CSV table of C-alpha atoms in Angstrom, one decimal:
chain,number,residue,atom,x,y,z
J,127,UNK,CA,176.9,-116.6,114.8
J,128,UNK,CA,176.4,-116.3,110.8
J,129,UNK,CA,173.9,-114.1,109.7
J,130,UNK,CA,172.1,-113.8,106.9
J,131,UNK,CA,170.3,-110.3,106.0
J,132,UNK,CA,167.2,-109.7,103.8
J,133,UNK,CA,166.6,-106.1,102.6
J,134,UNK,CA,170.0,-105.4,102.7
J,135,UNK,CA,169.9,-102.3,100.3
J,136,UNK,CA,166.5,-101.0,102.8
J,137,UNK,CA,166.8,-98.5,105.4
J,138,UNK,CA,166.4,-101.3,108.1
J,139,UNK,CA,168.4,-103.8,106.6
J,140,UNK,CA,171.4,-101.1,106.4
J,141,UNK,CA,170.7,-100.4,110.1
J,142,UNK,CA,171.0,-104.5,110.7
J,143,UNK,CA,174.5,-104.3,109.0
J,144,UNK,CA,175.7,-101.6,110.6
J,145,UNK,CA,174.8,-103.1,113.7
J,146,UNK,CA,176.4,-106.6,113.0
J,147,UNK,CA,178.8,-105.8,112.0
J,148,UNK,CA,179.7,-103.6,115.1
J,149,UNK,CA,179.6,-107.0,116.9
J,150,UNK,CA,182.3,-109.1,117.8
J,151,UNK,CA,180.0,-112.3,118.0
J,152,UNK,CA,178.3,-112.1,114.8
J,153,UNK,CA,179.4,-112.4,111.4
J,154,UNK,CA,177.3,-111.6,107.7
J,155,UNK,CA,177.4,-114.3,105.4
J,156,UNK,CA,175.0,-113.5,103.0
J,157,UNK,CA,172.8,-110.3,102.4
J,158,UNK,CA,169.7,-110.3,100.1
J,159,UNK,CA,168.4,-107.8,97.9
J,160,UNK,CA,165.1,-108.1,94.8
J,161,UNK,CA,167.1,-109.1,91.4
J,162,UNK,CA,166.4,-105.5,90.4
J,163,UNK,CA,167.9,-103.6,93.5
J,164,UNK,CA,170.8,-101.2,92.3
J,165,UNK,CA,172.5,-103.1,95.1
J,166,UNK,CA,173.1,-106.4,93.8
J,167,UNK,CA,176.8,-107.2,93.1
J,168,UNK,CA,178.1,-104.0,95.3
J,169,UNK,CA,179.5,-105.2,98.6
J,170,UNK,CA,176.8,-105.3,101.4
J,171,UNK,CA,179.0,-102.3,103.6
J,172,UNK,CA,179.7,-100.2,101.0
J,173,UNK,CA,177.4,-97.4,102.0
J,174,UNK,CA,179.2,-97.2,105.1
J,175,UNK,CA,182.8,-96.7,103.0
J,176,UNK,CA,183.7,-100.5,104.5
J,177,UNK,CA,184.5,-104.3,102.9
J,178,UNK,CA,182.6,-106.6,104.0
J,179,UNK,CA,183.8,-109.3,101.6
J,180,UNK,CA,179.6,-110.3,101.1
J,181,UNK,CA,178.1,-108.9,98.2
J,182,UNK,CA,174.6,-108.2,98.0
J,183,UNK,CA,172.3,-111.1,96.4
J,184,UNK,CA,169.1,-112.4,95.2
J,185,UNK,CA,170.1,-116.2,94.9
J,186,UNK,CA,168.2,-117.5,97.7
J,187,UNK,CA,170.6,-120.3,98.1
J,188,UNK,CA,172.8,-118.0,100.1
J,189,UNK,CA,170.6,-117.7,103.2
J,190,UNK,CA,172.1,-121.7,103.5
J,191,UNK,CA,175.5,-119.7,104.6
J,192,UNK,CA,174.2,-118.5,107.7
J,193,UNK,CA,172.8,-119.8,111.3
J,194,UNK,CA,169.9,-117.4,111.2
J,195,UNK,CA,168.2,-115.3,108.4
J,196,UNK,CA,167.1,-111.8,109.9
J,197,UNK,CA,164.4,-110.4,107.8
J,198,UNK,CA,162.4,-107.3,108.4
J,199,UNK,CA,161.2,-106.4,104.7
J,200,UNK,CA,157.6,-107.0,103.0
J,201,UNK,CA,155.0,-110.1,104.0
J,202,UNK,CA,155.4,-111.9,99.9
J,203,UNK,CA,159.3,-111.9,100.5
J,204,UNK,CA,159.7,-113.0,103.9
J,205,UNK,CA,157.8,-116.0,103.1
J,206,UNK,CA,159.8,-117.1,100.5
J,207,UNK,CA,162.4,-116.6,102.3
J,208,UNK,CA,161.1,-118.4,104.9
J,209,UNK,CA,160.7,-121.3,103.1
J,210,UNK,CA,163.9,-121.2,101.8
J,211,UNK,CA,164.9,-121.2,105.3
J,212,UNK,CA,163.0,-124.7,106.4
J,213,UNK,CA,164.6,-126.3,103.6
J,214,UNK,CA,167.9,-125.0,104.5
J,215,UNK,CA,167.0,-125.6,108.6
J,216,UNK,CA,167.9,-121.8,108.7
J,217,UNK,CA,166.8,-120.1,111.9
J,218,UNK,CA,164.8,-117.5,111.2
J,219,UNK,CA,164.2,-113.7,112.9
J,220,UNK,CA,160.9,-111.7,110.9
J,221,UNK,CA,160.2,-108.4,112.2
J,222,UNK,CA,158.3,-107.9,108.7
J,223,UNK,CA,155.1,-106.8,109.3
J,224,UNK,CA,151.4,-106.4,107.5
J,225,UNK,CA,150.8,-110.5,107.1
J,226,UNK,CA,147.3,-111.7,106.1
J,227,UNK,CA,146.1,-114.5,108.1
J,228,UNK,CA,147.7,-117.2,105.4
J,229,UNK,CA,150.9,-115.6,106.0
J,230,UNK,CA,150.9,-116.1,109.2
J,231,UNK,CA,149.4,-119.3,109.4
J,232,UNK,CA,152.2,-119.9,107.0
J,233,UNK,CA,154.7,-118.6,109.8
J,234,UNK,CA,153.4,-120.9,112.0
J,235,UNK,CA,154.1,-124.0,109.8
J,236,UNK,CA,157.3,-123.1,109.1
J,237,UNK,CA,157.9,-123.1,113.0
J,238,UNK,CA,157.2,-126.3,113.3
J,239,UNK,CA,160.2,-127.1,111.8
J,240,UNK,CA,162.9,-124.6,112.6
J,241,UNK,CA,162.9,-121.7,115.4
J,242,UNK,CA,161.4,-118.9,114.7
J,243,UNK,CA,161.2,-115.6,116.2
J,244,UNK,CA,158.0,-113.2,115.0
J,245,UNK,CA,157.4,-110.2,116.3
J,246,UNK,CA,155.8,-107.1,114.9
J,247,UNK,CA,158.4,-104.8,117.0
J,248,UNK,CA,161.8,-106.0,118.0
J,249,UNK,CA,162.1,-102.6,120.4
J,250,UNK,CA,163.2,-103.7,124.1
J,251,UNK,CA,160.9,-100.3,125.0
J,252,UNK,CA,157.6,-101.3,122.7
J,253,UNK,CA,158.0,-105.1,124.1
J,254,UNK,CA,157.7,-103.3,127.6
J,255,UNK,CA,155.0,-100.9,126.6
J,256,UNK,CA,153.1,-104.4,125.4
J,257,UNK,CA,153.1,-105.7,129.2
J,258,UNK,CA,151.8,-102.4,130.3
J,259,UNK,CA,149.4,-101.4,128.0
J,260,UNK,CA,148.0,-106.0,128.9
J,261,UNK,CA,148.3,-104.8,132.7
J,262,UNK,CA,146.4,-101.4,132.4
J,263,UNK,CA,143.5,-102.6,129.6
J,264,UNK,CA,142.9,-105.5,132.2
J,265,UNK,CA,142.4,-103.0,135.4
J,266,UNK,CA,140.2,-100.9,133.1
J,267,UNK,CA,138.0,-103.1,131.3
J,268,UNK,CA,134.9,-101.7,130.9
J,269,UNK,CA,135.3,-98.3,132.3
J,270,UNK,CA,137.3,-96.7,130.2
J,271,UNK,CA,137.5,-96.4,126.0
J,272,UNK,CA,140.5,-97.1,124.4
J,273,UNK,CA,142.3,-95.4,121.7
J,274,UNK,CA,145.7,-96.7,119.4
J,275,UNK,CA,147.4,-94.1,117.8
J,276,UNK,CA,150.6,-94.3,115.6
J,277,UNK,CA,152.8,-92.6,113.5
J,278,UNK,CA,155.3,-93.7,110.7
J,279,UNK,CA,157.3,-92.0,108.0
J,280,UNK,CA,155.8,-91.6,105.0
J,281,UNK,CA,157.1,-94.6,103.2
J,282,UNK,CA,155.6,-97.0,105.2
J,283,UNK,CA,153.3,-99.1,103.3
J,284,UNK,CA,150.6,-100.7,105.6
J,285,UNK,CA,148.3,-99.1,108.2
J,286,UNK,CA,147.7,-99.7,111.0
J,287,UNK,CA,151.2,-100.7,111.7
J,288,UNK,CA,151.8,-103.9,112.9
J,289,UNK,CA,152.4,-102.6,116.5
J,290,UNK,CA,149.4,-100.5,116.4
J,291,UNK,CA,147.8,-103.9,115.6
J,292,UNK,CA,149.4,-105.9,118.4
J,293,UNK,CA,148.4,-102.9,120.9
J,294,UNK,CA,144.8,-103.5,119.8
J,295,UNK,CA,144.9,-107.6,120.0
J,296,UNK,CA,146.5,-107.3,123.4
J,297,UNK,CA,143.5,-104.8,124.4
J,298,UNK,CA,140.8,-106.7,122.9
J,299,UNK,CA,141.7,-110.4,124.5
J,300,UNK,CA,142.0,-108.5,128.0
J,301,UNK,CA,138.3,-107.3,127.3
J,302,UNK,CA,137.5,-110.8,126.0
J,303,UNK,CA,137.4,-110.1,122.5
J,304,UNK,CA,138.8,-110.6,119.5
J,305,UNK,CA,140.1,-107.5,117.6
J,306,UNK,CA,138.3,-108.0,114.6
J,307,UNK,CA,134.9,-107.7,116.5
J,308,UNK,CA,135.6,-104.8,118.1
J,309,UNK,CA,138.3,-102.8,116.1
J,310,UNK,CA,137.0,-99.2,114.5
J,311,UNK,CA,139.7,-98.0,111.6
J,312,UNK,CA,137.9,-95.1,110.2
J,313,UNK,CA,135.5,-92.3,111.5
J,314,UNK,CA,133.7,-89.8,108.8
J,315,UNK,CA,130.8,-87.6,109.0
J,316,UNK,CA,127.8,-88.4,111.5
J,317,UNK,CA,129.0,-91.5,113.0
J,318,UNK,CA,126.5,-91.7,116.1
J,319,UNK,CA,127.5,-92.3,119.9
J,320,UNK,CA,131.4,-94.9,120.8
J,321,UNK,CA,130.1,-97.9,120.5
J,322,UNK,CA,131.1,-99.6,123.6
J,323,UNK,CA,133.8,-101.8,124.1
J,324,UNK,CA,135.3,-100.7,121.1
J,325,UNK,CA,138.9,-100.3,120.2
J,326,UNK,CA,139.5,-97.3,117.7
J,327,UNK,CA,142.7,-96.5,115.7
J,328,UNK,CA,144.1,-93.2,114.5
J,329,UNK,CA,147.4,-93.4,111.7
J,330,UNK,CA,149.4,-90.9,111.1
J,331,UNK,CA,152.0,-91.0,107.9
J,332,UNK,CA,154.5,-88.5,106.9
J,333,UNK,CA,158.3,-87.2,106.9
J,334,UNK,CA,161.1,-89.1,108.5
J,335,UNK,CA,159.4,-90.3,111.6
J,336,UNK,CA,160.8,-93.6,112.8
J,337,UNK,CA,157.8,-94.6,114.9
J,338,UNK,CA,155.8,-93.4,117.4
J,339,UNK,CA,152.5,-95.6,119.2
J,340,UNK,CA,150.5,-94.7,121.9
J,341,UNK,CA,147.0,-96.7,123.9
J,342,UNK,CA,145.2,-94.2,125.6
J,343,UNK,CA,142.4,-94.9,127.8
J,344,UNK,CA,140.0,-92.2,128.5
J,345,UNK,CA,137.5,-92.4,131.4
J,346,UNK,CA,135.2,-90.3,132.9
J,347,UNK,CA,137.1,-87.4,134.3
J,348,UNK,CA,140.6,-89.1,133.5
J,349,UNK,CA,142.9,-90.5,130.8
J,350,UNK,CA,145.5,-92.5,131.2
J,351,UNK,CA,148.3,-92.6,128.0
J,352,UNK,CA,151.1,-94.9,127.2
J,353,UNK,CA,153.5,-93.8,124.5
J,354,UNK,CA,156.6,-95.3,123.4
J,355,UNK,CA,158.7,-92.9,120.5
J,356,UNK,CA,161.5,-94.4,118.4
J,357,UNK,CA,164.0,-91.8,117.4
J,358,UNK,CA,166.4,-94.5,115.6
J,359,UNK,CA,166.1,-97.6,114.2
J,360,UNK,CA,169.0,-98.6,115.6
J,361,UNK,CA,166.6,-99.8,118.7
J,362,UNK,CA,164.9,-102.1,116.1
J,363,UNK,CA,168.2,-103.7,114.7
J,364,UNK,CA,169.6,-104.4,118.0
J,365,UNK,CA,166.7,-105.8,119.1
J,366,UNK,CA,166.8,-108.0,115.6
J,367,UNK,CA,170.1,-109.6,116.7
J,368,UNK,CA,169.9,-110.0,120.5
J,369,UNK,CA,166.5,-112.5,118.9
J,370,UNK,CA,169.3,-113.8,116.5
J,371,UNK,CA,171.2,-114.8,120.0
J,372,UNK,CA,168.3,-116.0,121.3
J,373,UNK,CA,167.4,-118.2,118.6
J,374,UNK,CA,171.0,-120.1,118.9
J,375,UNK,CA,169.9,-122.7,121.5
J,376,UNK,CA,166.5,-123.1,120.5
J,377,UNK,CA,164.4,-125.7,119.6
J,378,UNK,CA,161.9,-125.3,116.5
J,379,UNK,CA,159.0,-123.6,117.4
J,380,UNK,CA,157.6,-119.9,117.4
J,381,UNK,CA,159.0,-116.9,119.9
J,382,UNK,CA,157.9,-113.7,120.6
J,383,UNK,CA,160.2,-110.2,121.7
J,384,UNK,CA,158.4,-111.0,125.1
J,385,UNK,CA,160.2,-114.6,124.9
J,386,UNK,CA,163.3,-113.2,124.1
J,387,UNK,CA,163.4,-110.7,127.0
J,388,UNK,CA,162.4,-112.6,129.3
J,389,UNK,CA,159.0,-110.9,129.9
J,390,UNK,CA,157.1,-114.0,130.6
């Protein structure tokens, strides 16, 4: 399978080369970068001391090289990018997170016509921790309150992350609700009494953290937590190409991590 890379020069999209190119069933054909990134013009494995014969890239045009564009980078360039891939009938794999409601309406066009596979955490562990945090906010509705913390290096640029998010969505609809009726971002001076029902989130930003998230629901005389830590985003890239795989003998339409695993 021919991949096609967007962020190549990024700390993720690195990872995603590494990782390829570790892999006997999947070659790079074209790795992306902004026209300004020190990057372009320097072979794509060069900060690993290797040729990869691709050079880095901003001509869109190259994405038509591969079987599947993998892009994990920020919501304005995946969606060129992913319009570039329906012209091209590109599959695509978007672990970008932070999209308005446009973008991902947009997302959802764009799958009409080619497969795509959206997820805001490609982690086998955090598509897992999904299932159980679904199971245990549907047990507990009602009787206990619910908490979604994270934490993120400090070059992270949108809060909450886009797990954090998908812990709360998967919360609310098991309580019947949508997040945005019910979802508290920010607590400062005399706030009054948890309103009930609602779904509160704490962010934490700083050093090198790769990503920790935890949902913990607190009850009367118990708590129960459920924490998934990344130590590496290697778990992220891997994740990135076994959707890649998945994608190869699909139809168009729009996946999820929980499609690719299997999870029902």
């Amino acid at each position: 399978m021919k991949l096609a890379i967007a962020g190549s020069g990024g700390r993720m999209g690195r990872m995603l080369i590494e990782a390829a190119l570790a892999a006997e069933d999947l070659t790079i054909t074209a790795a992306l970068e902004r026209p300004d990134a020190p990057q372009i013009g320097q072979d794509c494995a060069q900060f690993l001391g290797l040729q990869s014969g691709v050079n880095v890239t901003s001509d869109l045009a190259s994405i038509g090289r591969a079987d599947v564009l993998i892009d994990f980078t920020r919501p304005e360039g995946t969606l060129r990018h992913l319009q570039r891939c329906v012209q091209l009938g590109v599959r695509a794999v978007i672990g970008t997170t932070g999209f308005d409601e446009a973008g991902r309406r947009q997302i959802e066009q764009a799958a009409r016509s080619i497969p795509v596979v959206f997820s805001p955490n490609m982690s086998i562990g955090v598509n897992v921790m999904f299932r159980l945090v679904e199971l245990a906010a549907r047990m507990l509705s009602g009787e206990f309150d619910v908490e979604i913390i994270e934490a993120h290096h400090r070059h992270k640029v949108d809060s909450p992350s886009g797990t954090a998010l998908r812990l709360g969505e998967l919360v609310a609809s098991a309580q019947g609700h949508l997040l945005s009726q019910v979802a508290v971002h920010a607590r400062h001076g005399v706030t009054g009494p948890r309103p009930e029902g609602s779904i509160g989130f704490s962010v934490i930003r700083g050093g090198d953290l790769v990503g920790d998230h935890t949902a913990l629901f607190a009850g009367v005389g118990e708590r129960i937590e459920i924490t998934h830590r990344a130590s590496s985003r290697l778990t992220y890239a891997l994740g990135g190409l076994r959707a890649a795989r998945f994608l190869a003998q699909r139809e168009a339409g729009l996946y999820e991590m929980r499609d690719v695993l299997g999870l029902g």
